[in-house]
Coordinates of C-alpha atoms and ligand atoms in Angstrom, one line a residue:
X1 CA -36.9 108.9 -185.9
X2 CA -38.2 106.8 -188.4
X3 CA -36.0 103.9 -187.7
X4 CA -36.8 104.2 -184.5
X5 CA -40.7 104.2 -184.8
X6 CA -40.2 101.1 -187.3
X7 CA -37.8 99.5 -184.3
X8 CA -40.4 100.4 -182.0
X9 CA -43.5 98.6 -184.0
X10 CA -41.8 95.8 -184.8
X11 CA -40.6 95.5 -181.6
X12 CA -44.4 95.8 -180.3
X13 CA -45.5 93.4 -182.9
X14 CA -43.3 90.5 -181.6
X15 CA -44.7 90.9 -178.1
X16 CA -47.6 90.7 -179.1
X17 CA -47.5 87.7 -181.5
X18 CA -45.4 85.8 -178.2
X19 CA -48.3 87.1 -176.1
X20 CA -51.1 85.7 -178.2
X21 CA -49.4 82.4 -178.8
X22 CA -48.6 82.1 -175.3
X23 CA -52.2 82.9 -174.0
X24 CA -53.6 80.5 -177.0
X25 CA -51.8 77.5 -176.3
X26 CA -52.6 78.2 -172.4
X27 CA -56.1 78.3 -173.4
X28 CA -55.9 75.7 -175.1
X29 CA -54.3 73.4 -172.0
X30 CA -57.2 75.0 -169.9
X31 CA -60.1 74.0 -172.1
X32 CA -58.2 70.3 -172.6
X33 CA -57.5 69.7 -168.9
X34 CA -61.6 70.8 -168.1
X35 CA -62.4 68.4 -170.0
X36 CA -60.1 65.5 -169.0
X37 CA -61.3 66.8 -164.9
X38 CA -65.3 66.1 -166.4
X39 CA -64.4 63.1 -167.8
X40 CA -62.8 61.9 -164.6
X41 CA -65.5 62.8 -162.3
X42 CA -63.2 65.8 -161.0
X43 CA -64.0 69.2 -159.6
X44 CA -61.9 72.5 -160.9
X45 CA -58.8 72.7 -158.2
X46 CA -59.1 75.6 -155.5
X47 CA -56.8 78.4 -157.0
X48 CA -54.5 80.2 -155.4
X49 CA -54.7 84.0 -157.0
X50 CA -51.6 85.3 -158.1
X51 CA -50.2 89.1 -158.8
X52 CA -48.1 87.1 -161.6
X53 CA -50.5 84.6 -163.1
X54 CA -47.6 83.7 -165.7
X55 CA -44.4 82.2 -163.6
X56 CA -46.0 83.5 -159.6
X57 CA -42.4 85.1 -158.8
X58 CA -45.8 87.2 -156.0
X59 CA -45.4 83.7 -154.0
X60 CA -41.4 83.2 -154.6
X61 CA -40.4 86.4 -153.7
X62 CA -42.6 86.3 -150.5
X63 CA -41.4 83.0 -149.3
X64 CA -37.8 84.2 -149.6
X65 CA -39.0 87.2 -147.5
X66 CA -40.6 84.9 -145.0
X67 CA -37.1 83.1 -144.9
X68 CA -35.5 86.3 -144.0
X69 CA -37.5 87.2 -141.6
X70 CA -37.1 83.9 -139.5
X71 CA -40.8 82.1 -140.6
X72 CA -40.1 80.2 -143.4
X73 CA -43.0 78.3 -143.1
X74 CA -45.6 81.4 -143.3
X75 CA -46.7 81.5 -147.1
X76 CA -47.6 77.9 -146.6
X77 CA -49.6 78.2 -143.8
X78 CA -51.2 81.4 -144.6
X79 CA -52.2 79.9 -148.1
X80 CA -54.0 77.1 -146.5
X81 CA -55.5 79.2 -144.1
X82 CA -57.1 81.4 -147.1
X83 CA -57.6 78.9 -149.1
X84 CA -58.1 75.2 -147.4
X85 CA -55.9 72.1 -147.0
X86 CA -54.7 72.0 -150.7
X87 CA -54.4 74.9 -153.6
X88 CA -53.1 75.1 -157.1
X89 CA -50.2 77.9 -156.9
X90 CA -48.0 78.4 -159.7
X91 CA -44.6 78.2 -159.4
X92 CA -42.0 79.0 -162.5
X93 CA -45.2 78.6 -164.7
X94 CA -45.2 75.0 -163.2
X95 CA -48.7 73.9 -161.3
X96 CA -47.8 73.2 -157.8
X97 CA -50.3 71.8 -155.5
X98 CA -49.3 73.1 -152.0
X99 CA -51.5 70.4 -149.5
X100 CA -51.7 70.0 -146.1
X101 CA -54.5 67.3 -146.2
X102 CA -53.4 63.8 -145.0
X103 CA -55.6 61.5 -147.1
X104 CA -53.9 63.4 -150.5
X105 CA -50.3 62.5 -149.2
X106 CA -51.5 58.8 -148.4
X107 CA -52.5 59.4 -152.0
X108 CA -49.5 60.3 -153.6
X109 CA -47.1 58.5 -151.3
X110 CA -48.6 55.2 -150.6
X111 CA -51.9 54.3 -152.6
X112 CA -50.3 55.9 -156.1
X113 CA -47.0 56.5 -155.5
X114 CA -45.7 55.1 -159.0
X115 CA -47.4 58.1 -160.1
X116 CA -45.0 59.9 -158.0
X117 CA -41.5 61.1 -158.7
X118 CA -38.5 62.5 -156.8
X119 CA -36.4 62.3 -160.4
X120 CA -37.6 64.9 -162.8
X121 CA -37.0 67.6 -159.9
X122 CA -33.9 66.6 -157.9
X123 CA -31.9 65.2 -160.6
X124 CA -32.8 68.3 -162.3
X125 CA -31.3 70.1 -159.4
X126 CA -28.6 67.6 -157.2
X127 CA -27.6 65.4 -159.6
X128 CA -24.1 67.3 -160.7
X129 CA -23.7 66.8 -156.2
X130 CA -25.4 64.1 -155.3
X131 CA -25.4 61.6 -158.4
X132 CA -27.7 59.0 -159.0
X133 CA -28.7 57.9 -156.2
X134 CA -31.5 57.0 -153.5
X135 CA -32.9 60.5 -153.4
X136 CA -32.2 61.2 -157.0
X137 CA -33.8 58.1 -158.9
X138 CA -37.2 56.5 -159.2
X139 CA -38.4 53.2 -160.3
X140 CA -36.4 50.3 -160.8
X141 CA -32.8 52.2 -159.9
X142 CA -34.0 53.7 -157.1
X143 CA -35.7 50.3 -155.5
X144 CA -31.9 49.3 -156.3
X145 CA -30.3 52.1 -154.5
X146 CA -32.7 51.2 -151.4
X147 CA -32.3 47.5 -151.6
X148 CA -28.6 48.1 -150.7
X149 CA -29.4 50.4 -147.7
X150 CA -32.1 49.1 -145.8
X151 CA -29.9 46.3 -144.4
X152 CA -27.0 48.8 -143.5
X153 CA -29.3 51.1 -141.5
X154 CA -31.3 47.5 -140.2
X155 CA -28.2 46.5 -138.6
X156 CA -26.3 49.6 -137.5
X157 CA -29.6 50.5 -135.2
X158 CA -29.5 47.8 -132.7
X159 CA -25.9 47.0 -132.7
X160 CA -23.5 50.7 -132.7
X161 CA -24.5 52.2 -128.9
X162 CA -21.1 51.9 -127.5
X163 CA -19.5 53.2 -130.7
X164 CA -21.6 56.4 -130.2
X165 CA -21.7 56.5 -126.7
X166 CA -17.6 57.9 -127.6
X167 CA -19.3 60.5 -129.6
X168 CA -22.1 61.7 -126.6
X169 CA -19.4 61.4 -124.0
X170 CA -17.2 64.1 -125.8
X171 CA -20.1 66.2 -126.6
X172 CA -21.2 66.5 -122.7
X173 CA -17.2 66.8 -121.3
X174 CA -17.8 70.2 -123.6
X175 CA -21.2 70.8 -121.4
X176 CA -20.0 73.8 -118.5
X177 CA -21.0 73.2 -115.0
X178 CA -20.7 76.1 -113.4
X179 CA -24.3 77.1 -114.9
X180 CA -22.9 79.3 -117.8
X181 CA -24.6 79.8 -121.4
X182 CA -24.0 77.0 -124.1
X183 CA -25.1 77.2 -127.6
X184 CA -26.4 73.6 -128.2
X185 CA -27.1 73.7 -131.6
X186 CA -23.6 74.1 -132.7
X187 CA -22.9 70.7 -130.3
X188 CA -25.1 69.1 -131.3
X189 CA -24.4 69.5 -135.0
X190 CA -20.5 68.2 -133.8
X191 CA -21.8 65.1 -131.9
X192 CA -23.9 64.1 -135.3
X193 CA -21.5 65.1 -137.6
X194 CA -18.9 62.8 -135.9
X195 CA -20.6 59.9 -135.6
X196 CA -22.3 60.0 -139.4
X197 CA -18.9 60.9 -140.7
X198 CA -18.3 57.1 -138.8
X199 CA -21.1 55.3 -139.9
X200 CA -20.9 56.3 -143.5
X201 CA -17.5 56.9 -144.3
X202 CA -15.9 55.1 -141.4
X203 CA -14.0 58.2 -140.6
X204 CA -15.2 60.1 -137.9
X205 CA -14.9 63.9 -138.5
X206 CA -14.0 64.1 -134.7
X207 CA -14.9 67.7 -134.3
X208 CA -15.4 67.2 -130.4
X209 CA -11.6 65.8 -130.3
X210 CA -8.7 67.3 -130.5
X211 CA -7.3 64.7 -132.9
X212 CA -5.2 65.8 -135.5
X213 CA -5.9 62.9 -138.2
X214 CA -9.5 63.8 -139.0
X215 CA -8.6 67.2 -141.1
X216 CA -9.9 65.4 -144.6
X217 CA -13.5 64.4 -143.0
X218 CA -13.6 68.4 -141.6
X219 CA -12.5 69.6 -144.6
X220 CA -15.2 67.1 -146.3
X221 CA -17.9 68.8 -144.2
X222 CA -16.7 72.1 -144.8
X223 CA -17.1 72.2 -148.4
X224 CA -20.3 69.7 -148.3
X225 CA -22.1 72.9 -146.5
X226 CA -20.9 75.0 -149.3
X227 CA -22.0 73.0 -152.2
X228 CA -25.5 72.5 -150.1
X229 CA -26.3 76.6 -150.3
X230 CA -25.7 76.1 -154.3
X231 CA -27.7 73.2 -154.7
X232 CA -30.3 75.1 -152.4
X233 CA -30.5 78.1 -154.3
X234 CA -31.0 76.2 -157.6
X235 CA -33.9 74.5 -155.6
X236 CA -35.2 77.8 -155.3
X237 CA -35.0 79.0 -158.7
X238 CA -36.6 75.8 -159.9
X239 CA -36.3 75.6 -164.2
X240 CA -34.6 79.2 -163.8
X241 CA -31.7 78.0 -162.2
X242 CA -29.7 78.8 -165.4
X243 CA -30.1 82.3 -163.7
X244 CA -26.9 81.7 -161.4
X245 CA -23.6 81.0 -162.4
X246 CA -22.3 77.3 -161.6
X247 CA -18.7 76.8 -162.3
X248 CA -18.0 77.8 -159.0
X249 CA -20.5 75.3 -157.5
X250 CA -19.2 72.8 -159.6
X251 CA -15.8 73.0 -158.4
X252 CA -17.0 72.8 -155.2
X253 CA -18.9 70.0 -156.2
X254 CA -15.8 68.0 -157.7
X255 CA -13.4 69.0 -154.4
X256 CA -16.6 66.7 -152.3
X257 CA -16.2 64.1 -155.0
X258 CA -12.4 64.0 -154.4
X259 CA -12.1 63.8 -150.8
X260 CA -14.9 60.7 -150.9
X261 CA -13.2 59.3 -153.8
X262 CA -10.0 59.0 -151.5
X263 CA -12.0 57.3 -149.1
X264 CA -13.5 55.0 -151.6
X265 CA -10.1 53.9 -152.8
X266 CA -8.9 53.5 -149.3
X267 CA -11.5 50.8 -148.4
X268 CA -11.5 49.3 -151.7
X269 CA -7.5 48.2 -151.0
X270 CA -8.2 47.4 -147.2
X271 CA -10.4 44.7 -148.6
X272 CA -8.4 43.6 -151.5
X273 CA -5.6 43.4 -148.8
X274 CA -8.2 41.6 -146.6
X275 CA -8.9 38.9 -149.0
X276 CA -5.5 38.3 -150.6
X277 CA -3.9 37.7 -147.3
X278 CA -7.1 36.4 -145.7
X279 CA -6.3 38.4 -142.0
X280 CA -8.0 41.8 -141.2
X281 CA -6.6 44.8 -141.6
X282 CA -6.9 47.3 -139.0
X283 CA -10.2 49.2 -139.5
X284 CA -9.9 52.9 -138.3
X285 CA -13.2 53.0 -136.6
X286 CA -15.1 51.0 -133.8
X287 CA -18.7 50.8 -135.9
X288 CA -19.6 47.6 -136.7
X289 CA -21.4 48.5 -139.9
X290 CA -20.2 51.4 -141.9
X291 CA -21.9 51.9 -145.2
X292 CA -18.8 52.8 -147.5
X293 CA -17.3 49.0 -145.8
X294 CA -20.8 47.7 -146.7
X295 CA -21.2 48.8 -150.6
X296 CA -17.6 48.1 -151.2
X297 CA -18.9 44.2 -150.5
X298 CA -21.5 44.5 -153.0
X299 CA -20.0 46.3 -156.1
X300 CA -16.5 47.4 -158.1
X301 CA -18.0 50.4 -159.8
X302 CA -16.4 53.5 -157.7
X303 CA -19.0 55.6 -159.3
X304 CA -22.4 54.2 -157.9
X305 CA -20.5 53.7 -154.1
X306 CA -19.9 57.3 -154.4
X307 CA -23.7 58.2 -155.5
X308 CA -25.2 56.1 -152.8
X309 CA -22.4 57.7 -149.7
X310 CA -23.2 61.2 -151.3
X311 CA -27.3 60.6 -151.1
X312 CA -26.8 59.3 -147.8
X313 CA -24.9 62.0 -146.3
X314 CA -27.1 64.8 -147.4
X315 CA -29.7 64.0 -145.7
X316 CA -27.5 62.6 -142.9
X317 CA -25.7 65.4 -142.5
X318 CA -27.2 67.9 -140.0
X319 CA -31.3 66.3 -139.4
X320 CA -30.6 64.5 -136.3
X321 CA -28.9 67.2 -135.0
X322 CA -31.7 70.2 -135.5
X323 CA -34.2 68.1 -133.8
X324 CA -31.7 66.7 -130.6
X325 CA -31.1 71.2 -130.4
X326 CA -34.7 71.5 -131.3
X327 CA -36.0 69.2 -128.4
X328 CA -33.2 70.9 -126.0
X329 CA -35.1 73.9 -127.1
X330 CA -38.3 73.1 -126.2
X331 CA -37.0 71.5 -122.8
X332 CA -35.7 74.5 -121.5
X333 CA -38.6 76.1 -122.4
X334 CA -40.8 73.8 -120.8
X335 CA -39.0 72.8 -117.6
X336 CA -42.3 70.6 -116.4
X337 CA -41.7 68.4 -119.6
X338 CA -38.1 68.0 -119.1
X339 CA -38.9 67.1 -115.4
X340 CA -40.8 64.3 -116.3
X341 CA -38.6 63.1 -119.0
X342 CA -36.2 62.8 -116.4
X343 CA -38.3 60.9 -113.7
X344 CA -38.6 58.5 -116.3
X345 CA -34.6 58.3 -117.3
X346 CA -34.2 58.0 -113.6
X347 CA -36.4 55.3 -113.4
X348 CA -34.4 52.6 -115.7
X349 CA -32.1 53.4 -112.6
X350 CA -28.2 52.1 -114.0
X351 CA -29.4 49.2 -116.8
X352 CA -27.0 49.1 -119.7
X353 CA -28.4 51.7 -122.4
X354 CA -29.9 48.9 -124.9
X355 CA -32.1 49.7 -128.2
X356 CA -34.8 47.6 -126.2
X357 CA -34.4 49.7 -123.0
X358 CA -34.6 53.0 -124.9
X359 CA -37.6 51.9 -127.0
X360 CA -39.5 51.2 -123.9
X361 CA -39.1 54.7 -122.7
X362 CA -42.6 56.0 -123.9
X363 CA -42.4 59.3 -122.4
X364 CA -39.0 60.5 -124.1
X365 CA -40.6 59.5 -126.9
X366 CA -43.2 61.2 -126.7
X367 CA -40.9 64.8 -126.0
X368 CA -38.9 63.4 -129.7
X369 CA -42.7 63.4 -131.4
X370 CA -44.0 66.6 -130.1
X371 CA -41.0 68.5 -131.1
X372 CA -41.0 67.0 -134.2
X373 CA -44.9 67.9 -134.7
X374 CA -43.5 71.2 -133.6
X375 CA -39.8 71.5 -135.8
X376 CA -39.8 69.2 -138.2
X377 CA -36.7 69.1 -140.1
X378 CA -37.6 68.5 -143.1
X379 CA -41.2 71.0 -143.2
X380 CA -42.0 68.7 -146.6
X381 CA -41.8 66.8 -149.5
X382 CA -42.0 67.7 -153.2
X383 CA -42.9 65.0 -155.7
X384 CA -43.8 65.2 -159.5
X385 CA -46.7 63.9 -161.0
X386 CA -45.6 61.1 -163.4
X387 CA -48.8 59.9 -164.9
X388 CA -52.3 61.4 -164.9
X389 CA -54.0 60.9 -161.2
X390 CA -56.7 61.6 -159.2
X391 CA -56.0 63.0 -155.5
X392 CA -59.2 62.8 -153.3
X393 CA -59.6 66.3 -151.9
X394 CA -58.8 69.8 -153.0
X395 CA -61.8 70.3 -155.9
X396 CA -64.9 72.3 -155.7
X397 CA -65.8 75.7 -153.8
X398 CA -64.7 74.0 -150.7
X399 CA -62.1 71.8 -151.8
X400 CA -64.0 69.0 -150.8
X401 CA -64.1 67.2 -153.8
X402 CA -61.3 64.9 -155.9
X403 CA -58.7 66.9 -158.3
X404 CA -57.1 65.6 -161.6
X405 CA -53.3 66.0 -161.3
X406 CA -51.1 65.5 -164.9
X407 CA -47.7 64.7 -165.8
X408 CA -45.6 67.4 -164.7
X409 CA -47.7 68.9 -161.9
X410 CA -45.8 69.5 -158.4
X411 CA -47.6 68.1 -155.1
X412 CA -45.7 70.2 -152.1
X413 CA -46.7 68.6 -148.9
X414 CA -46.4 70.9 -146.3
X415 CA -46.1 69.1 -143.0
X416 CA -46.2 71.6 -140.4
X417 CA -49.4 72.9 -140.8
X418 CA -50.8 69.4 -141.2
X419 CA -48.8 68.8 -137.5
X420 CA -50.5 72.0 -136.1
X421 CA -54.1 71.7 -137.5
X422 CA -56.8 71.5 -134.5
X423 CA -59.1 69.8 -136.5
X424 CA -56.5 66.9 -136.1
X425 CA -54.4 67.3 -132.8
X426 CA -57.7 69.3 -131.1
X427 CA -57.8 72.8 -129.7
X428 CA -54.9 72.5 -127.6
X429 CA -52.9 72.0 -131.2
X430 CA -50.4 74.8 -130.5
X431 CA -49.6 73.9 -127.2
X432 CA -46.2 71.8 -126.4
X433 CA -47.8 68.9 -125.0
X434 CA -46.0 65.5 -125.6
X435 CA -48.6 63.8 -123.6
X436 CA -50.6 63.6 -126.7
X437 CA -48.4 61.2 -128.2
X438 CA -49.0 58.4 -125.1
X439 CA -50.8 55.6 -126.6
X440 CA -51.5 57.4 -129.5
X441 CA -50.9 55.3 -132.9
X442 CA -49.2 55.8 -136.3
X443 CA -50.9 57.4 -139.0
X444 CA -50.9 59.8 -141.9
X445 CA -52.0 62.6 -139.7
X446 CA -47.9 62.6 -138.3
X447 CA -45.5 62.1 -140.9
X448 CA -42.0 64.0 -140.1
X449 CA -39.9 61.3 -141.9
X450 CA -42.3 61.1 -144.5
X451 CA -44.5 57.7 -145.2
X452 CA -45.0 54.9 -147.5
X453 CA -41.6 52.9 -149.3
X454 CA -39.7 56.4 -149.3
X455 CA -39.9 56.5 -145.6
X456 CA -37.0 57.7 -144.4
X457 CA -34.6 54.8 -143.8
X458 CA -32.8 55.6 -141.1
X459 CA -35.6 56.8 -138.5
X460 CA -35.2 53.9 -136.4
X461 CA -31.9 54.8 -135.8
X462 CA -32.4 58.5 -135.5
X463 CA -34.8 57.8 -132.7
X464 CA -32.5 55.8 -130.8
X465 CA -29.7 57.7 -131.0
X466 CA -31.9 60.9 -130.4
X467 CA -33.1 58.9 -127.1
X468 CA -29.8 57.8 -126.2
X469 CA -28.7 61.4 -125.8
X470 CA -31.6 62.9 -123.7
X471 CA -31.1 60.0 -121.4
X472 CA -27.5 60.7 -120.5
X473 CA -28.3 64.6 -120.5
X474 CA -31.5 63.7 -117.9
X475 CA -28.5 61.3 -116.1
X476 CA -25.9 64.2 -116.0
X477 CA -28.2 67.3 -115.3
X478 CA -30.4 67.8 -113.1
X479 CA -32.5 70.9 -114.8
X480 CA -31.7 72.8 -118.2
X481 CA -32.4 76.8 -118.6
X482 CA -33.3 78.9 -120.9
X483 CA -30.5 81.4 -121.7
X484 CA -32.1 83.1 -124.8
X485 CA -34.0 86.6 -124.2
X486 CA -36.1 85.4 -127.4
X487 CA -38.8 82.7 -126.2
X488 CA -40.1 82.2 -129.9
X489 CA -38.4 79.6 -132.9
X490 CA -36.9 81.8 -135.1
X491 CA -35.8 80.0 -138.5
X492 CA -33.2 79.9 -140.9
X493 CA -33.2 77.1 -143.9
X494 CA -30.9 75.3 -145.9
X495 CA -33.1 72.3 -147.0
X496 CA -33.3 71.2 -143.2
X497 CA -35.3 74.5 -140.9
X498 CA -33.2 74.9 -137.8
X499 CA -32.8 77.5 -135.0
X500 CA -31.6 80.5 -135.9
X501 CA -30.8 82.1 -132.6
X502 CA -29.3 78.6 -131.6
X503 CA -30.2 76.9 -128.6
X504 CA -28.6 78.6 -125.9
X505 CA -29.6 77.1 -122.5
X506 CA -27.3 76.6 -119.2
X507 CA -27.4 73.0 -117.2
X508 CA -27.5 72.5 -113.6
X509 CA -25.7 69.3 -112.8
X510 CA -27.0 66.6 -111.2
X511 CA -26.0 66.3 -107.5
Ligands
HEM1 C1 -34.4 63.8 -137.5 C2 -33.8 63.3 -138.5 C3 -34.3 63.0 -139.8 C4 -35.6 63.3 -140.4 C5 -36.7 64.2 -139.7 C6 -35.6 62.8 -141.7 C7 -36.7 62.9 -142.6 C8 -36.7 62.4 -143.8 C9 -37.8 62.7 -144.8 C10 -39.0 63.6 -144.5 C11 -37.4 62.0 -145.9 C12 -38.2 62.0 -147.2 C13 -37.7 63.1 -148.2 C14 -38.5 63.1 -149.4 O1 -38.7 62.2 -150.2 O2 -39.0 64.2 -149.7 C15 -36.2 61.3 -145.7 C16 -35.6 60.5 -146.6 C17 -34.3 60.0 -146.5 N1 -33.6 60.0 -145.3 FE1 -34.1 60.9 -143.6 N2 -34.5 62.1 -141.9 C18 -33.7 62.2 -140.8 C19 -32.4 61.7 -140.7 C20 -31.8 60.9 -141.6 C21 -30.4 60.3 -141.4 C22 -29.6 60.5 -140.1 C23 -30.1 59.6 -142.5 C24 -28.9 58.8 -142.9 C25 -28.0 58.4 -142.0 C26 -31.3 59.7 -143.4 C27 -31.4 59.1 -144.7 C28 -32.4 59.3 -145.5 C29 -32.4 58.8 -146.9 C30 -31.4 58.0 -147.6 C31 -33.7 59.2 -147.5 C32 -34.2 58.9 -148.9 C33 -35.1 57.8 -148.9 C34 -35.8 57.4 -150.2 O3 -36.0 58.3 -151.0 O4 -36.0 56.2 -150.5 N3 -32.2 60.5 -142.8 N4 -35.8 61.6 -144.4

């Protein structure tokens, strides 16, 4: 009894010495970071209040309910509802800014981005996946990393329609005629999982064949999905990611690294072969510019080609896909819109599919845009403050006035609600209306594939391929129906937000 009474006080006496030191030295922070905020003509952030004020598992543990229950978006948009268009939350003890206001992005993507990092989070998190690489890296590595792709992508968009055209043709012989359900999302994610498998590896998965040789690229994708739901859930658990076990992601991780490896050493010899005996060997795809073909070129070390083909693929492998099901989504559920789409299609009357010809096609374009305002892909962007900065908005009692942001603070730019706010896209906000997009021009308000020098590289040729696709659907079909009893997007995430009911629609051909 005594022990245990000792046990017990000293026990009591440890928690409360941790308690006191933990609540001093936050004090302490509090009283320093008030005083840095006067000194740089800043207003106190907007708080968001939390049920746990230490690590705010209250906002964790409802966004992984709002995952479950198909809005994954909801905390965010309900927190900017409460509180305005950017708050301090806490998340794992870390101060995240969650913002929906388009002149703090400009901020921390454009005007002040070298105070901006993707490193200290998703190397944290990807690097045992994904290497060092374009998404991983910041600074001078990562300008590296980018100098290398944006001629690859710069190239492959105007020059690779007939390669793909293999891959779309495949993906509508699947299409039934005889006006019976198909679940597009699945296709789609074939069509786009065969032709990046192409353009990045130079081996096409060929999911919508029935060729035998493509079982390593399957197998590739198989296991790349499983490692993604690891590095997802490590994501989630943010500097408590020690919390779940990894030798079993790692192994997955090291199988990925194997199969790509092959690949690497496969292209390295077809070029050694190339310029020893100074004839080509046979390539095993049509693309003119594959990126594994194009870093080979530039390097020897095996290490970094894998890196930059693993940072590519990632966010490669299922974005272009989502939106073409997402807009196939929204078509059949707005059979006006699709109607006109295909006037216009119909218009270019039998020209030869060109990057020119498709850009010109301003309605189309306008469908891609307003699903994308709608279903983004990628619903945001996380970057960490490197160096002390000053965003404009999100001080004061109405969050009108600038903030001071410090070196480890999280900015978590949520893009939907900044798509869907009326104050910006007017009262008709929530209505599916691509004509908003005619005429209308680029800006900070609209930023699906992000802005500023970490714009998405390959968005050019997203779009065209995206475009390519609805125009031989709108060639082939005549009308597509909605098949689904639910008329509402529910969601499911794995770092990109995608349908998760599908897309199940029937086509009417074209007579
Ligand atoms: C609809 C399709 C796509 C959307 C909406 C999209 C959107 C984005 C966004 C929002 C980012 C910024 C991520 C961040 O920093 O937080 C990004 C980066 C990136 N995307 Fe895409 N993406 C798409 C397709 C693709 C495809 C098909 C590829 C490759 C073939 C690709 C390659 C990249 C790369 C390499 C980056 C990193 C750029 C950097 O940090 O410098 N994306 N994308």
């Amino acid at each position: 009894m005594f022990f245990n009474t000792t046990l017990w006080q000293s026990l009591l006496g440890a928690l409360t010495s941790v308690s006191c030191y933990y609540l001093l030295s936050w004090g302490i922070k509090e009283l320093r970071y008030r005083h840095a905020a006067r000194k740089a003509g800043c207003a106190l952030p907007v708080k968001c209040w939390h049920k746990d004020p230490i690590l705010g598992l209250d906002l964790f543990v409802q966004r992984i309910k709002d995952m479950n229950s198909g809005d994954s978006l909801a905390t965010d948009r309900l927190l900017l509802e409460k509180y305005g268009k950017t708050v301090q939350t806490n998340s794992w003890g870390i101060k995240q800014y969650v913002t929906m206001d388009p002149a703090n992005m400009q901020t921390v993507l454009a005007t002040q981005v070298d105070k901006f990092g993707n490193e200290p989070k998703n190397r944290a998190m990807c690097a045992p996946f994904l290497g060092d690489g374009v998404i991983t890296l910041d600074g001078h590595a990562w300008k590296t990393s980018r100098q290398l792709l944006n001629p690859v992508f710069a190239r492959a968009q105007v020059s690779e329609l007939s390669s793909f055209e293999v891959h779309v043709g495949r993906m509508i012989d699947h299409i039934p005629r005889d006006g019976s359900m198909i679940d597009m999302q699945p296709l789609c994610k074939m069509l786009f999982l065969d032709s990046s498998t192409e353009f990045i590896f130079g081996k096409s998965a060929n999911s919508l064949s029935s060729e035998t040789d493509s079982s390593v690229a399957r197998r590739l994708s198989k296991l790349f999905d499983e490692a993604l739901v690891g590095m997802f859930t490590r994501y989630m658990l943010g500097s408590f990611k020690f919390l779940v076990g990894t030798k079993k992601w790692l192994n997955n991780c090291a199988e990925v690294h194997n199969i790509i490896d092959g690949f690497i050493d496969e292209e390295v010899e077809r070029q050694k072969t190339k310029s020893l005996t100074n004839s080509a060997t046979e390539s095993s795809t049509p693309y003119k510019y594959v990126l594994l073909k194009e870093l080979v070129k530039t390097t020897e070390d095996k290490r970094s080609i894998r890196n930059e083909l693993m940072n590519v693929f990632f966010p490669a492998r299922d974005t272009a896909a989502i939106l073409t099901s997402s807009i196939l989504f929204m078509l059949a559920r707005y059979p006006d819109v699709w109607n006109k789409m295909r006037e216009e299609v119909l218009s270019i009357g039998d020209q030869k599919l060109t990057f020119e010809l498709l850009k010109s096609l301003k309605y189309t374009h306008a469908v891609i845009n307003e699903t994308l305002r709608f279903h983004a892909p990628a619903g945001g962007s996380w970057k960490t403050c490197l160096a002390p900065c000053i965003l404009p908005y999100g001080g004061g009692a109405a969050g009108r006035e600038p903030i001071l942001l410090q070196p480890g603070d999280e900015v978590r730019m949520s893009f939907t609600p900044l798509h869907m706010d009326p104050e910006i896209w007017g009262e008709d906000a929530l209505e599916f209306r691509p004509e908003r997009f005619l005429g209308l021009k680029q800006s900070w308000n609209f930023i699906p594939f992000l802005g500023g020098r970490r714009i998405c590289p390959a968005q050019q040729n997203v779009l065209t391929d995206i475009c390519y696709v609805l125009v031989r659907l709108a060639k082939e079909f005549q009308a597509v129906e909605n098949r689904d009893e639910c008329f509402e997007y529910v969601d499911r995430i794995v770092f990109t937000r995608e349908s998760k009911n599908g897309v199940k629609v029937a086509f009417v051909p074209a007579v």
